[in-house]
Each structure stands twice: as structure tokens, then as C-alpha cells.
Backbone as a ProteinNet text record, in pm:
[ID]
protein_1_A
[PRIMARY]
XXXXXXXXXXXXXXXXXXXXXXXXXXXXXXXXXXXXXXXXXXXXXXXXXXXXXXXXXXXXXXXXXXXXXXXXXXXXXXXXXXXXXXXXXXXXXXXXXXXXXXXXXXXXXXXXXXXXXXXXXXXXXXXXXXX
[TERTIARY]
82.5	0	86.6	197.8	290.6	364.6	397.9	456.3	348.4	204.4	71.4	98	91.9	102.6	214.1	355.2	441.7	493.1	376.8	392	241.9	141.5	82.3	179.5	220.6	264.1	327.7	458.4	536.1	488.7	386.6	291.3	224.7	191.7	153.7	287.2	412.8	513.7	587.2	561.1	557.4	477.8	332.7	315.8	273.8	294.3	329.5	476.3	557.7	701.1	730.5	628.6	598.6	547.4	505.3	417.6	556.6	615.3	779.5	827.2	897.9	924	1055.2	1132.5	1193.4	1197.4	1171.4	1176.4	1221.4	1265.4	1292.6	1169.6	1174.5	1077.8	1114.4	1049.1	1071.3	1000.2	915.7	864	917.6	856.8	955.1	858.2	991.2	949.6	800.8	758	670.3	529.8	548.3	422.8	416.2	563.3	527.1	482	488.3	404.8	294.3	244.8	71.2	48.5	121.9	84.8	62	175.7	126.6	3.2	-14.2	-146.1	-253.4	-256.8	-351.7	-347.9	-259.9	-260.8	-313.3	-309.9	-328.4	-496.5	-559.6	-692	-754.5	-704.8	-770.1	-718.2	-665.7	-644.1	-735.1	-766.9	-912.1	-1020.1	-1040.6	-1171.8	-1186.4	-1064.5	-1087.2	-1060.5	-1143.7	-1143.4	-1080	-938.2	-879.1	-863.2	-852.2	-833.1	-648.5	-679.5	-465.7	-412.1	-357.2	-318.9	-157.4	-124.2	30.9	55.4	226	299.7	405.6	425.8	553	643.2	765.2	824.7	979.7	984.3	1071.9	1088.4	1130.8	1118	1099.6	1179.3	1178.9	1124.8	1028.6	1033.6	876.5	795.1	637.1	659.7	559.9	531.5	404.9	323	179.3	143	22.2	-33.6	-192.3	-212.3	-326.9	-433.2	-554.5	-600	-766.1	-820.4	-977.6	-1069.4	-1203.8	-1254.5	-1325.9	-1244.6	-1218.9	-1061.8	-998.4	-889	-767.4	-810	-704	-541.1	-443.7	-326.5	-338.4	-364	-339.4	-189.2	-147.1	-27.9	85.7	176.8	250.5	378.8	400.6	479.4	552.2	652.7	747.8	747.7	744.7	797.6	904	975.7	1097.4	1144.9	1162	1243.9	1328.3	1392.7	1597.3	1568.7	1601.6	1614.2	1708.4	1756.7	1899.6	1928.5	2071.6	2087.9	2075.5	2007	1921.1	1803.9	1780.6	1623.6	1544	1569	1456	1430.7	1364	1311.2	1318.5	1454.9	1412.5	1332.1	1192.6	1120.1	1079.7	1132.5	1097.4	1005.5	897.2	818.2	827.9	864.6	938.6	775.2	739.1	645	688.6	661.7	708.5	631.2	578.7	506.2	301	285	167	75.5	-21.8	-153.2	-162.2	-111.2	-216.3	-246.9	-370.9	-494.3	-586.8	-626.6	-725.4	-843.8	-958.8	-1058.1	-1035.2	-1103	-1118.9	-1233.2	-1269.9	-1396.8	-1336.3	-1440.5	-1406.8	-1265.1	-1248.2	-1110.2	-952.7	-997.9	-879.3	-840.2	-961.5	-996.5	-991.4	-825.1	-847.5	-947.9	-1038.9	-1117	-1082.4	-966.7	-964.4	-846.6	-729.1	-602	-549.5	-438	-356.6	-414.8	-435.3	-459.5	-363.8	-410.1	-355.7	-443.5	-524.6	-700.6	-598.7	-497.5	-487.1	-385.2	-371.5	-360.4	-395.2	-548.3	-602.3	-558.9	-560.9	-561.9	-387.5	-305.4	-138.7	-138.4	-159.1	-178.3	-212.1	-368.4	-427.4	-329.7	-260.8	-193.7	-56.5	55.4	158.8	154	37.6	-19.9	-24.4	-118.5	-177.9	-32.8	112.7	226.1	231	305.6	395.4	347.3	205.9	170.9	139	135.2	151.1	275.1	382.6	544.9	560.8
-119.7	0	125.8	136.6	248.3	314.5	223.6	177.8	250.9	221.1	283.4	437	481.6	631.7	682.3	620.9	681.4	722.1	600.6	626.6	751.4	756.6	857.2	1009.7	988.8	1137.4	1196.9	1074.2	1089.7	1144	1143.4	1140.3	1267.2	1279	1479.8	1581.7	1521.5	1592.4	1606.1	1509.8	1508.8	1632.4	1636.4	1710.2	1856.2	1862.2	2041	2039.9	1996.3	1990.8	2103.7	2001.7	2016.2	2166.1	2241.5	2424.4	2470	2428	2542.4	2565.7	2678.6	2705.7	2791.9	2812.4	2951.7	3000.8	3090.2	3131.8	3258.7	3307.3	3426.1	3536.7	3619.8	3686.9	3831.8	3902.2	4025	4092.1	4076.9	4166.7	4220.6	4369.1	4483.2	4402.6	4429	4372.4	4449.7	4546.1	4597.9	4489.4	4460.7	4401.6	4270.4	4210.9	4076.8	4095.7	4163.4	4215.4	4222.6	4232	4302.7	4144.4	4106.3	3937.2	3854.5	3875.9	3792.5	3796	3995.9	3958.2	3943.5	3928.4	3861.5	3735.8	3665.8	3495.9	3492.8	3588.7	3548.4	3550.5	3657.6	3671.7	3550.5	3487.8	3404.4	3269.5	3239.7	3135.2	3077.4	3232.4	3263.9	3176.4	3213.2	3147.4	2962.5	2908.1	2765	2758.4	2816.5	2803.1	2920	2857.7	2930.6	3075.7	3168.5	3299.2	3309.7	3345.9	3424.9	3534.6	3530.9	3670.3	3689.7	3807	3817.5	3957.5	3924.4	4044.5	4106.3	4217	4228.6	4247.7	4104.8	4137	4220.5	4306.9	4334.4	4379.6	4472.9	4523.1	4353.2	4294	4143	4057	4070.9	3921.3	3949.2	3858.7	3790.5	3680.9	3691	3561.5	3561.8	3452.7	3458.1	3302.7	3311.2	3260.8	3221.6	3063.8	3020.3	2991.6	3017.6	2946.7	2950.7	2832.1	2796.8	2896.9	2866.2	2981	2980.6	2838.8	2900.7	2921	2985.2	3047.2	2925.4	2839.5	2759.3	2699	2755	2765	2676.5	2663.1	2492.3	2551.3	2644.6	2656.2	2800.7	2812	2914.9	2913.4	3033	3016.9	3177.1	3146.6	3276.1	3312.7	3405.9	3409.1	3543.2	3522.2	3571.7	3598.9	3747.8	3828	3907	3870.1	3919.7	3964.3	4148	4165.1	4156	4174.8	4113	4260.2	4266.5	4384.6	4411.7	4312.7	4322.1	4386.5	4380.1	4423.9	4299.4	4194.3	4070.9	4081.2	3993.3	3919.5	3786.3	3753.3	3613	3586.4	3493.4	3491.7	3374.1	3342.2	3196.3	3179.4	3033.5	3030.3	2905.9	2910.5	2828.4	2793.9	2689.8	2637.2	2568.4	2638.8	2620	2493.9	2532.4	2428.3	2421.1	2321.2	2282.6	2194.5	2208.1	2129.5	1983.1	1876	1715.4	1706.5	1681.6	1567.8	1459.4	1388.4	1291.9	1263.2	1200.6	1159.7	1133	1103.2	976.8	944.1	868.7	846.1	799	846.2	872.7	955.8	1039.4	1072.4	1015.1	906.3	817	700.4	690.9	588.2	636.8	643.7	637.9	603.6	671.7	660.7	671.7	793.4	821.9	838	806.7	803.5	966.1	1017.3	1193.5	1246.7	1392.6	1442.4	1636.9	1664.9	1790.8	1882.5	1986.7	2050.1	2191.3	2271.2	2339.8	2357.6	2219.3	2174.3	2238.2	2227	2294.7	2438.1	2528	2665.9	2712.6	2614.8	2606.2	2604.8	2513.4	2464.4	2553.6	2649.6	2742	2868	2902.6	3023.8	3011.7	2843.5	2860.2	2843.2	2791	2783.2	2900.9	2969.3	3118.4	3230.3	3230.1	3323.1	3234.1	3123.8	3045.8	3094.5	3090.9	3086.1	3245.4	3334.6	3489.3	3553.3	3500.5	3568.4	3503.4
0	0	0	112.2	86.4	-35.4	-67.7	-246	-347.3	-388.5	-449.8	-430.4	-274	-230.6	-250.6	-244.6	-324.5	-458.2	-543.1	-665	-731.6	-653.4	-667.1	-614.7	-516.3	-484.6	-582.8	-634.1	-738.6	-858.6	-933.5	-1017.8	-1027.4	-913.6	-846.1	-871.5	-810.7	-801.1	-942.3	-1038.9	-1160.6	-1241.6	-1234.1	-1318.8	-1258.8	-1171.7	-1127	-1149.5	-1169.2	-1227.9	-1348.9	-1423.9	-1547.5	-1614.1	-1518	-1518.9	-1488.9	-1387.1	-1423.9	-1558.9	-1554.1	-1726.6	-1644.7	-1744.1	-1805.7	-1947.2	-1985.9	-2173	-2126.5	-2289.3	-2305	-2430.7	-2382.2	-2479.2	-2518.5	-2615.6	-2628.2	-2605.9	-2530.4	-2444.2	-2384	-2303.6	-2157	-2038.7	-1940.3	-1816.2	-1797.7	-1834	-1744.6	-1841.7	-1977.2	-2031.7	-1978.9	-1924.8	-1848.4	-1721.1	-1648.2	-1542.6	-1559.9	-1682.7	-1674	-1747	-1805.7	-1849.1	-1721.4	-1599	-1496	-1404.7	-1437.9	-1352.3	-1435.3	-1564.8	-1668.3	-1635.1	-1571	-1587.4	-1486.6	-1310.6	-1201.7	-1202.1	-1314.6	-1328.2	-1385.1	-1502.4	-1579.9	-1478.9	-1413.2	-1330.2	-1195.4	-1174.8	-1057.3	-1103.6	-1230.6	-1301.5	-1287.8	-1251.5	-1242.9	-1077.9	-1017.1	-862.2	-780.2	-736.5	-605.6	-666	-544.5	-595.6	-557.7	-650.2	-678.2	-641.7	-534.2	-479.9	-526.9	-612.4	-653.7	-577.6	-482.3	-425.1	-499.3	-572.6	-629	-473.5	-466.2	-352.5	-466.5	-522.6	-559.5	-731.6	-785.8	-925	-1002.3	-982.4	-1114.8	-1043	-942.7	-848.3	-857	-832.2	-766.7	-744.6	-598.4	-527.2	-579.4	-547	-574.3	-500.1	-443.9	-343.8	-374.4	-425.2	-468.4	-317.2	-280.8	-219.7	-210.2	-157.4	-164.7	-157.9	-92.6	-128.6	41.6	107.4	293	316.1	252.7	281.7	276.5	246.9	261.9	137.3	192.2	104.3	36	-140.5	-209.6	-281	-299.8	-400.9	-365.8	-368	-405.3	-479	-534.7	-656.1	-642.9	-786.9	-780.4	-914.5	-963.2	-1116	-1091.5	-1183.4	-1167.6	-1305.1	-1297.3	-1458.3	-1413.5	-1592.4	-1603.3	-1696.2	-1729.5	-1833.3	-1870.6	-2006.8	-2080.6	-2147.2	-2216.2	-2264.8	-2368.1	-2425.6	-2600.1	-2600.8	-2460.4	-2480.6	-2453.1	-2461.3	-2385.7	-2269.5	-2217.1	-2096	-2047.5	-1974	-1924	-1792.6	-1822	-1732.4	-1655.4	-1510.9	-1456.9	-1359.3	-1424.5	-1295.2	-1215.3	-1117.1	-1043.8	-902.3	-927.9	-795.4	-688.3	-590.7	-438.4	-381.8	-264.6	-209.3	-254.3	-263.8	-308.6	-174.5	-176.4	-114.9	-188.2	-99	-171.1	-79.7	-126	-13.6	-122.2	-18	-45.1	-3.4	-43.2	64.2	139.9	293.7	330.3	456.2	468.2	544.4	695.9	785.4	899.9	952.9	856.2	896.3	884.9	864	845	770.3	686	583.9	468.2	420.1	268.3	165.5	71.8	-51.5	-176.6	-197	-320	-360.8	-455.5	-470.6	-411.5	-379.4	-395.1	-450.6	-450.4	-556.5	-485.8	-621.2	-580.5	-613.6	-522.6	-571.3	-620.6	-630.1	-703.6	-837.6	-895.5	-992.6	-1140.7	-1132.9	-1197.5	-1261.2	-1163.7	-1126.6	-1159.1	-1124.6	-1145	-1279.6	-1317.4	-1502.3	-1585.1	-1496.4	-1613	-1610.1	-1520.3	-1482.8	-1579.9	-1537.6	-1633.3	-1762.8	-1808.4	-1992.2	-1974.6	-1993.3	-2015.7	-2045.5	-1923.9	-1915.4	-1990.8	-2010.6	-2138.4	-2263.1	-2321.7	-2428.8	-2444.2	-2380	-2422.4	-2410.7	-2352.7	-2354.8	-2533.4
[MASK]
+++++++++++++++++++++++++++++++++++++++++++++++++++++++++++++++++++++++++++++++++++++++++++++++++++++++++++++++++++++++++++++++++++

């Protein structure tokens, strides 16, 4: 049984893996800024609400969670401008929410899962595919 749950976790940790990126674009930092909080908006729409901090001119954190407050995701994206005039831009995911069913509290039902998955996915498609 341990073995099953490690290969589910694995499987979770796999494809939020997979939403990290780095690219480069020609865009100005300031239009990838207004791209991220375009992604943090259109990401809302598949559930958790997205709260982004600029902690710094090239830096956001951003902070997915339910709709009782509860943390499922946080993340960083992170831009370099270059001296051509590009943008290198990385989004790097921190720690994430898995849970599962389970009855009585302690009775597994339903394989891992990860509930802001969803909401991760729609956010790093959306920056990937507009830089």
C-alpha cells in the first residue's frame, strides 16, 4: 500500500514539475508584469483565488488558495532583463496542497490528488503561451 502512495505522490510531483518554465521573450518587463497579472486573473476562473505580491522590481510571489482560505499553491515568477532588450522569465512552484478523501477521517477513498492543480496549469499555460 505504501509503495501505491508513493507512486501517486510521485505522479503529483511530476506534473506540477511540469508548469515550471523559463523562456525568453521580447517583451519589456513591465508588459510581463501586466501578463502575470492577466494569468493570475484568468487562473481565478478555475477556482482558487490568486493573490500576486511584487516582492521586488523582477520578483512575484503569488499565493493560490480555496474559497475558505485555505493555502493549495505558491509560486514565484521571476524576470531578467537582458541587454538586447529581452526578458528572461521563470516560474518556479514552491510548495503545493495534496490531499485525499477519506472516510471517517482516516480511511483512505480516493487516490492523492492535488485541488490546485487545476488553477497552477491554467496560470503557467496562459504566461507560457503569451510571452
Amino acid at each position: 500500500m505504501q509503495n501505491k502512495e508513493n507512486i501517486e505522490l510521485a505522479a503529483i510531483d511530476e506534473k506540477i514539475a511540469a508548469l515550471n518554465f523559463h523562456v525568453t521573450t521580447q517583451r519589456t518587463p513591465d508588459q510581463v508584469a501586466q501578463l502575470i497579472a492577466d494569468a493570475a486573473e484568468v487562473s481565478g476562473s478555475a477556482g482558487p483565488k490568486t493573490t500576486l505580491t511584487r516582492v521586488a522590481a523582477h520578483q512575484f510571489n503569488g499565493v493560490m488558495k480555496n474559497f475558505a482560505r485555505v493555502q493549495m499553491a505558491e509560486f514565484t515568477v521571476t524576470l531578467q532583463p537582458a541587454s538586447d532588450g529581452r526578458t528572461a522569465v521563470q516560474l518556479s512552484i514552491g510548495d503545493y496542497l495534496r490531499t485525499r478523501d477519506t472516510l471517517f477521517y482516516f480511511i483512505p477513498i480516493t487516490p492523492w490528488g492535488a485541488p490546485g492543480y487545476k488553477a497552477l496549469a491554467s496560470f503557467s499555460d496562459y504566461l507560457r503561451n503569451k510571452l
